[in-house]
XYZ file of C-alpha atoms in Angstrom:
524
model
C -4.335 -27.407 -36.356
C -3.014 -24.418 -38.995
C -1.206 -23.430 -35.186
C 0.621 -26.642 -35.243
C 1.105 -26.025 -39.187
C 2.174 -22.313 -38.217
C 4.908 -23.235 -35.748
C 6.891 -25.738 -37.255
C 7.257 -23.117 -39.894
C 8.594 -21.797 -37.700
C 10.986 -23.824 -36.867
C 12.132 -25.674 -40.436
C 12.175 -21.447 -40.807
C 15.019 -21.545 -38.124
C 16.323 -24.841 -38.925
C 17.882 -23.461 -41.925
C 18.592 -19.597 -41.070
C 21.050 -21.528 -38.171
C 22.764 -23.373 -41.025
C 25.357 -21.098 -41.300
C 29.054 -20.734 -41.510
C 30.495 -20.523 -38.683
C 32.256 -17.260 -39.792
C 29.584 -15.808 -37.966
C 28.324 -14.761 -34.865
C 26.374 -16.690 -32.923
C 26.007 -12.808 -30.835
C 23.711 -11.914 -34.039
C 21.408 -15.643 -33.904
C 20.220 -15.857 -29.665
C 18.302 -13.183 -28.803
C 18.463 -10.565 -26.994
C 20.253 -10.098 -24.257
C 22.289 -13.770 -24.165
C 25.816 -12.740 -24.255
C 27.906 -14.803 -26.406
C 31.756 -14.009 -27.922
C 32.830 -17.422 -29.531
C 32.394 -17.891 -33.614
C 28.660 -20.176 -34.279
C 28.837 -23.801 -34.692
C 25.246 -25.299 -36.719
C 25.147 -27.690 -33.069
C 25.921 -25.585 -30.487
C 23.191 -22.561 -32.501
C 20.537 -25.707 -32.250
C 21.648 -26.132 -28.865
C 20.985 -23.354 -27.572
C 18.047 -21.985 -29.629
C 16.392 -25.146 -27.729
C 17.304 -24.334 -24.385
C 15.556 -21.254 -24.486
C 12.613 -21.730 -22.322
C 9.381 -20.163 -22.771
C 10.149 -18.789 -19.490
C 14.009 -16.903 -20.836
C 10.495 -14.335 -23.043
C 8.891 -13.110 -20.096
C 8.971 -10.074 -21.337
C 6.405 -10.674 -23.498
C 7.957 -11.186 -26.762
C 6.892 -14.093 -29.648
C 9.084 -16.136 -31.694
C 8.859 -14.272 -34.833
C 10.013 -11.169 -32.698
C 12.858 -13.301 -30.666
C 13.116 -14.091 -34.900
C 13.383 -10.438 -36.273
C 14.957 -9.351 -33.412
C 18.691 -11.229 -32.946
C 18.110 -11.639 -36.247
C 19.029 -8.840 -38.326
C 22.307 -6.886 -36.751
C 21.014 -3.651 -38.357
C 17.946 -3.139 -36.431
C 19.720 -4.508 -32.968
C 21.978 -1.645 -33.193
C 19.875 0.235 -34.313
C 18.155 -1.075 -30.583
C 21.226 -0.856 -28.632
C 22.192 2.878 -29.601
C 18.256 4.539 -28.745
C 18.970 2.994 -25.136
C 21.981 4.552 -24.631
C 20.608 7.721 -25.870
C 21.110 10.164 -22.893
C 18.079 12.529 -24.293
C 15.642 14.143 -26.686
C 17.365 16.219 -28.574
C 20.264 12.171 -29.649
C 16.846 10.451 -30.298
C 15.188 13.247 -32.657
C 18.185 13.132 -34.287
C 17.233 9.029 -35.366
C 14.842 10.512 -37.459
C 16.004 12.627 -39.422
C 19.277 10.064 -40.127
C 17.854 6.953 -40.454
C 14.810 5.606 -42.087
C 12.449 3.987 -39.168
C 10.050 1.056 -39.005
C 7.952 1.347 -35.856
C 9.081 -1.456 -33.489
C 11.798 1.544 -34.478
C 9.664 3.980 -33.845
C 7.260 3.418 -30.449
C 11.333 2.510 -29.001
C 12.416 5.562 -29.460
C 9.328 7.216 -28.074
C 8.947 4.619 -25.154
C 12.515 5.858 -24.719
C 11.472 10.264 -24.489
C 8.904 8.813 -21.596
C 11.447 7.770 -19.461
C 14.263 10.109 -19.514
C 11.312 12.883 -19.459
C 9.828 11.046 -16.387
C 13.778 10.192 -15.070
C 15.454 13.822 -15.650
C 11.621 15.609 -14.969
C 11.400 17.335 -18.577
C 8.755 19.152 -19.377
C 6.388 16.242 -21.769
C 4.905 19.100 -23.709
C 8.544 20.296 -25.875
C 8.533 16.304 -26.381
C 4.812 16.172 -27.554
C 5.124 19.851 -29.593
C 8.259 18.583 -31.908
C 7.714 17.773 -35.479
C 10.026 14.711 -35.193
C 7.576 13.006 -32.559
C 4.924 14.364 -34.627
C 6.730 12.232 -37.679
C 7.290 9.014 -34.990
C 3.430 8.937 -34.297
C 2.767 8.645 -37.474
C 5.623 5.585 -38.489
C 4.342 3.509 -34.897
C -0.345 4.770 -36.479
C 0.882 4.242 -40.398
C 1.904 0.517 -38.991
C 0.514 -0.296 -35.332
C -0.338 -3.622 -36.389
C 3.478 -4.441 -37.249
C 4.005 -3.426 -33.635
C 5.334 -5.639 -31.214
C 2.965 -7.443 -28.684
C 6.386 -5.871 -25.759
C 6.818 -2.376 -27.574
C 2.565 -2.172 -28.090
C 2.250 -2.078 -23.994
C 5.806 -0.207 -23.820
C 4.404 2.693 -26.123
C 1.059 3.303 -24.920
C 1.697 3.354 -20.614
C 4.969 5.480 -22.392
C 1.844 7.945 -24.271
C -0.190 8.342 -21.022
C 3.051 9.684 -19.248
C 3.993 12.133 -21.761
C 0.270 13.422 -21.579
C -0.751 12.938 -24.983
C -4.290 14.011 -24.710
C -6.938 10.685 -25.213
C -8.669 12.129 -27.695
C -5.673 12.346 -30.382
C -7.159 9.383 -33.334
C -3.066 8.201 -32.771
C -3.970 7.311 -28.860
C -6.925 6.220 -29.846
C -5.764 3.947 -33.091
C -2.937 2.710 -29.428
C -5.948 2.082 -27.225
C -7.974 -0.105 -29.404
C -4.905 -1.474 -30.943
C -3.829 -2.705 -27.195
C -7.642 -3.651 -27.004
C -8.041 -6.040 -29.714
C -4.565 -8.057 -28.977
C -5.394 -7.901 -25.154
C -5.670 -11.969 -25.275
C -2.375 -12.663 -27.000
C -0.690 -10.894 -24.471
C 1.281 -12.390 -21.766
C -0.060 -12.337 -18.130
C 3.375 -10.077 -17.100
C 2.137 -7.808 -19.740
C -1.136 -7.797 -18.946
C -0.795 -7.772 -15.118
C 2.253 -4.831 -15.967
C -0.510 -2.938 -18.392
C -3.063 -3.476 -15.737
C -0.466 -2.514 -12.893
C 0.457 1.360 -14.998
C -3.022 1.735 -15.641
C -4.362 1.501 -12.158
C -2.171 4.348 -11.044
C -2.242 6.497 -14.083
C -6.057 6.249 -14.904
C -7.652 5.267 -12.340
C -10.652 2.048 -12.371
C -12.856 4.320 -14.621
C -10.625 4.132 -17.218
C -13.075 0.965 -19.942
C -9.676 -0.339 -20.642
C -8.541 -1.045 -17.340
C -12.134 -2.645 -17.008
C -10.774 -5.590 -19.818
C -7.555 -5.831 -18.608
C -8.640 -6.822 -15.066
C -11.670 -9.256 -16.948
C -8.710 -10.808 -19.443
C -6.379 -11.195 -15.049
C -9.813 -12.607 -13.986
C -9.271 -15.578 -16.199
C -6.210 -15.861 -16.804
C -4.919 -16.568 -12.945
C -4.590 -19.721 -13.177
C -1.068 -18.194 -15.768
C -0.001 -16.207 -12.694
C 3.172 -17.222 -11.602
C 6.132 -14.986 -9.032
C 5.171 -13.351 -6.346
C 7.105 -10.030 -6.888
C 3.815 -10.352 -10.006
C 1.317 -11.393 -6.843
C 2.499 -8.304 -4.325
C 2.451 -6.083 -7.198
C -1.592 -7.354 -8.412
C -2.172 -6.948 -4.343
C -1.616 -3.294 -4.264
C -1.705 -2.469 -7.150
C -5.094 -3.626 -8.496
C -6.325 -5.417 -6.370
C -8.543 -3.257 -4.804
C -10.496 -2.837 -7.972
C -11.493 -5.671 -8.614
C -12.169 -8.039 -5.242
C -12.725 -10.919 -7.207
C -9.462 -10.366 -8.333
C -8.242 -10.657 -5.157
C -9.411 -13.724 -3.852
C -7.068 -15.447 -6.479
C -4.323 -13.498 -4.798
C -4.647 -14.372 -2.191
C -5.164 -17.733 -2.347
C -1.889 -17.096 -4.822
C 0.246 -15.404 -1.512
C -0.883 -18.410 -0.255
C 0.054 -21.208 -2.135
C 3.382 -19.100 -1.874
C 3.493 -17.908 1.062
C 7.541 -19.060 2.093
C 8.684 -18.248 -0.436
C 7.960 -14.167 -0.109
C 10.619 -12.000 1.550
C 10.382 -9.226 4.514
C 9.787 -6.573 2.037
C 7.683 -8.460 -0.226
C 5.380 -9.598 3.583
C 5.335 -6.046 4.235
C 3.933 -4.686 0.460
C 0.620 -7.976 1.041
C 0.230 -6.608 4.533
C 0.023 -3.699 3.607
C -2.126 -4.069 1.000
C -4.556 -5.991 3.303
C -4.938 -3.732 6.075
C -5.615 -0.475 3.195
C -8.585 -2.721 1.937
C -9.565 -3.517 4.900
C -9.894 -8.109 3.929
C -8.544 -10.321 7.667
C -7.840 -12.921 5.054
C -6.691 -15.430 8.619
C -4.944 -17.960 6.857
C -2.573 -16.449 4.774
C -2.359 -13.825 7.775
C -1.403 -16.496 9.743
C 0.950 -17.891 6.743
C 2.462 -14.951 6.430
C 2.738 -14.496 10.684
C 4.774 -18.182 10.607
C 7.608 -17.542 7.879
C 7.863 -13.804 8.866
C 8.878 -15.193 12.396
C 11.219 -18.646 11.681
C 12.461 -17.733 8.635
C 13.444 -13.731 9.105
C 15.324 -13.479 11.781
C 16.391 -9.467 11.211
C 13.817 -6.241 10.241
C 14.254 -3.014 8.712
C 12.807 -0.479 11.022
C 10.289 0.446 8.394
C 9.368 -3.524 7.381
C 8.918 -3.140 11.373
C 7.228 -0.029 11.211
C 4.516 -0.789 8.270
C 3.774 -4.661 9.626
C 3.346 -3.127 13.484
C 0.515 -1.169 11.304
C -0.468 -3.574 9.518
C -1.809 -6.176 11.960
C -3.463 -2.523 14.360
C -5.226 -1.904 11.420
C -6.536 -5.160 10.797
C -6.911 -6.158 14.123
C -5.410 -9.580 14.302
C -3.792 -10.429 17.383
C -0.227 -12.357 16.292
C 1.087 -12.718 20.195
C 4.680 -13.962 19.576
C 4.666 -11.662 16.110
C 4.278 -8.461 18.736
C 6.536 -9.907 20.788
C 9.724 -10.006 17.958
C 7.968 -6.247 16.513
C 8.105 -4.831 19.974
C 11.703 -6.217 20.762
C 13.478 -5.542 17.045
C 11.945 -1.449 17.975
C 13.160 -1.257 20.916
C 17.089 -0.399 19.751
C 15.920 1.557 17.494
C 14.031 4.038 19.934
C 16.553 6.294 20.628
C 16.787 7.242 16.536
C 13.764 7.843 15.509
C 11.219 10.500 14.572
C 8.138 12.063 16.246
C 5.980 10.446 12.876
C 7.837 7.104 13.458
C 7.386 7.638 17.308
C 3.731 8.483 17.344
C 3.398 6.065 15.192
C 4.280 2.656 16.586
C 2.834 3.760 19.537
C -0.692 4.402 18.171
C -0.428 0.717 16.312
C 0.920 -1.223 19.529
C -2.117 0.977 21.700
C -4.849 -0.081 19.753
C -4.020 -3.793 19.478
C -3.360 -2.964 23.177
C -0.533 -5.036 23.321
C 2.578 -3.288 25.675
C 6.258 -4.446 26.056
C 6.612 -2.877 28.920
C 11.072 -2.483 28.078
C 8.867 -0.411 24.922
C 7.253 2.031 26.175
C 9.238 2.706 28.454
C 12.032 3.883 26.417
C 9.019 5.891 24.469
C 8.743 7.419 27.393
C 12.257 7.839 28.176
C 12.499 9.961 24.649
C 10.034 11.812 24.869
C 11.482 13.045 28.423
C 15.212 12.894 26.290
C 12.895 14.703 23.411
C 10.614 17.068 25.167
C 11.828 20.244 22.372
C 10.797 18.123 19.256
C 7.640 16.010 20.691
C 4.700 18.944 18.757
C 1.851 19.031 20.929
C -0.314 16.291 18.064
C 2.990 14.230 19.034
C 2.106 14.849 23.394
C -1.096 14.126 22.656
C -0.360 10.767 20.736
C 2.116 9.494 23.372
C -0.602 9.840 26.418
C -4.476 8.644 24.374
C -1.764 5.039 23.921
C -0.542 5.279 27.604
C -3.784 5.962 28.818
C -5.530 2.811 26.486
C -2.714 0.575 27.296
C -3.297 2.137 31.029
C 1.110 2.243 31.330
C 2.334 4.732 33.693
C 6.367 4.753 33.495
C 8.314 4.086 36.094
C 10.003 7.537 36.140
C 6.940 9.027 35.756
C 7.191 12.609 37.666
C 9.905 13.384 35.531
C 7.437 12.916 33.115
C 4.513 14.753 33.448
C 6.518 17.042 35.004
C 7.555 17.534 30.756
C 3.999 16.818 29.718
C 2.430 19.490 32.389
C 5.525 22.388 31.505
C 4.348 21.865 27.440
C 1.095 22.302 27.700
C 0.470 25.742 29.337
C -1.003 28.161 27.249
C -2.116 24.774 25.093
C -5.290 23.805 25.453
C -7.198 26.517 24.386
C -5.067 25.811 20.630
C -6.736 22.235 20.562
C -9.914 20.937 18.825
C -12.442 20.052 20.855
C -12.229 16.576 20.397
C -8.544 15.829 20.807
C -9.590 18.272 24.407
C -11.249 15.408 24.956
C -10.026 13.496 24.080
C -6.408 14.047 26.216
C -8.296 14.255 29.773
C -9.808 11.524 29.538
C -6.816 10.295 29.325
C -5.032 11.864 31.651
C -8.140 11.379 34.104
C -7.166 7.352 32.894
C -3.280 7.709 34.284
C -4.467 9.302 37.392
C -2.833 12.890 35.395
C -5.326 15.305 35.639
C -5.096 18.080 37.534
C -7.234 21.325 37.763
C -7.130 23.690 34.295
C -7.779 20.490 32.145
C -11.073 19.279 34.383
C -12.094 23.296 34.638
C -11.553 23.338 30.350
C -13.717 20.765 29.375
C -16.632 20.634 31.767
C -17.334 24.458 31.680
C -20.483 25.456 30.118
C -19.478 27.490 26.867
C -16.484 24.413 26.321
C -19.703 21.489 26.973
C -22.754 23.690 25.643
C -21.268 22.952 21.893
C -21.134 19.325 22.177
C -24.082 18.733 23.424
C -25.773 20.702 20.441
C -23.656 17.461 18.067
C -26.149 15.114 18.084
C -23.572 13.056 15.709
C -22.744 9.455 16.707
C -19.198 11.123 17.708
C -19.960 13.391 19.635
C -22.903 10.838 21.818
C -19.211 9.169 22.243
C -17.699 12.158 23.696
C -20.428 13.465 26.211
C -19.972 9.172 27.532
C -16.233 10.859 28.330
C -16.829 13.528 29.695
C -18.813 11.942 31.972
C -15.862 10.212 33.164
C -13.720 12.875 33.708
C -17.477 14.913 35.663
C -17.273 11.957 37.463
C -13.721 11.666 38.398
C -13.444 16.356 39.023
C -16.470 14.734 41.956
C -14.675 11.408 42.676
C -10.816 11.041 42.518
C -10.708 15.231 42.596
C -10.721 15.945 46.605
C -8.938 19.890 45.897
C -11.510 20.442 43.103
C -14.051 23.130 43.484
C -15.887 22.862 39.923
C -17.035 23.640 37.705
C -19.248 20.005 37.033
C -22.444 18.860 34.256
C -25.380 20.115 35.207
C -27.722 17.911 36.187
C -29.870 17.434 33.401
C -27.143 16.331 30.714
C -26.117 14.058 33.152
C -29.166 11.912 32.739
C -30.435 13.239 29.264
C -27.271 10.726 27.775
C -29.212 8.280 24.428
C -27.426 4.366 24.709
C -24.893 4.897 21.841
C -26.663 2.126 19.787
C -23.899 -0.792 21.463
C -25.459 -4.434 20.713
C -25.337 -6.962 23.826
C -23.222 -9.550 23.042
C -24.100 -13.378 23.566
C -21.784 -13.326 26.641
C -24.072 -10.492 28.623
C -27.210 -12.012 27.448
C -26.526 -15.800 28.899
C -25.546 -13.271 31.694
C -28.218 -12.313 32.068
C -30.918 -14.951 32.087
C -28.222 -17.040 33.979
C -28.568 -14.055 37.173
C -32.293 -13.753 35.979
C -33.009 -17.748 36.306
C -30.870 -17.221 40.236
C -32.978 -14.330 41.071
C -36.230 -16.065 40.180
C -37.502 -12.906 38.368
C -35.999 -10.313 37.269
C -38.008 -8.236 38.775
C -35.670 -9.387 41.360
C -33.391 -7.567 40.425
C -31.514 -5.078 37.736
C -29.884 -4.528 34.800
C -29.348 -2.761 31.551
C -28.056 0.399 34.478
C -26.861 4.125 32.897
C -25.047 5.756 35.283
C -24.633 9.530 36.040
C -21.182 8.675 36.175
C -20.778 6.783 32.379
C -20.518 3.631 33.760
C -22.921 0.608 31.679
C -23.796 -1.853 34.465
């Protein structure tokens, strides 16, 4: 009831304020940001006020703040001068020439922070300046009179300038923000949460309180930009909020542009969240509404799909088709990132991979050993043989002459194993990994990763014995072939059902052999 009474008084005050002589320019009556050059009439003024919906106050100004900001021409001019200042000294002059209030002092500090960030200025000299201390003193003495929007910007600015959290003035601003959280708009809360998540980390007490408010007020969430920002920056800190954001993103899926979809996909990928309905909706709108995608978006999308292991053949075909014209202009890093993602998804696009193979042949001097390893491993995972395989593998063998000793053991094993899959493993590669002094180091390691490497060594040894007629040795010792322990692979429902069916067909499990681990590294 009291709130209603206050609102009525405000509107009556505004009505009296707007009934000014027609000689007053409307630009002094409407909220900041509205440009009107005609002379004001009482009726026009009231119309302008009533047509300003709450959405026009999305920057967080309350009704009182809007009136105070627009009703004082001197304050408005002062604010414009502060925002257009181009140097810290120009801003500090306001302290010497004007009697500032707390909102103007907050605006100057915010502008100082912006200039320091844009021009990479030394913040320590700004913090130590006596005039800056005067600004801090003004805001501290009148902290309760600082508008909500100015207060949020003030806190972010002090963090950006590197002001110590132990300072009393800093703690005063933090405490004031904490007290006003319920009065902040959702957009202000989202902006503050994004900033704190980046600058202060998830252990920040204020961030925890802001996230709690966001979780409680999530129904106020609107606009694609806010959803995308929160998913990327704040979502990893609060799984509860992330659940709400996914629901909202699903509701707004049709409104996202390609860059929004890219950011959401990356946010889901980095957090390993496979929200199937959302992924399907984003994939659908990506195909239906966005015919042309930039290279960066294509690269990030295929990475996200690979990270989440989410298969959408139509999307993959579109990405592969759109990437094909870009292959010739890609950097080696972009090329290897792209090919690894497709390999992870086990999705083979022949035109794209043929173009990648030709790129490797034409630009071999630009490709490092690491880049070539990534290409070979990806080709092997997809069992892809380029049409010009002779030129491609001749280039590869030439580049790797004398380079094997420089590779890490696990990289070398993966490389030789891939060459075995592609039927390109020559004697020098086999001899390097099957040498006693090499596999002994792998055998001593008891980690799960080492067990997988030992399994690949068994595969390489089998290739050396069965598929390399000219190879004379060395080979793995017999005791190593039978000593490899199971790697803990789970028996799938299909495997167990098949074994039961075979046992029933044979009459008894004693009439057949199951789960045989061969000396060649293959589990039958």
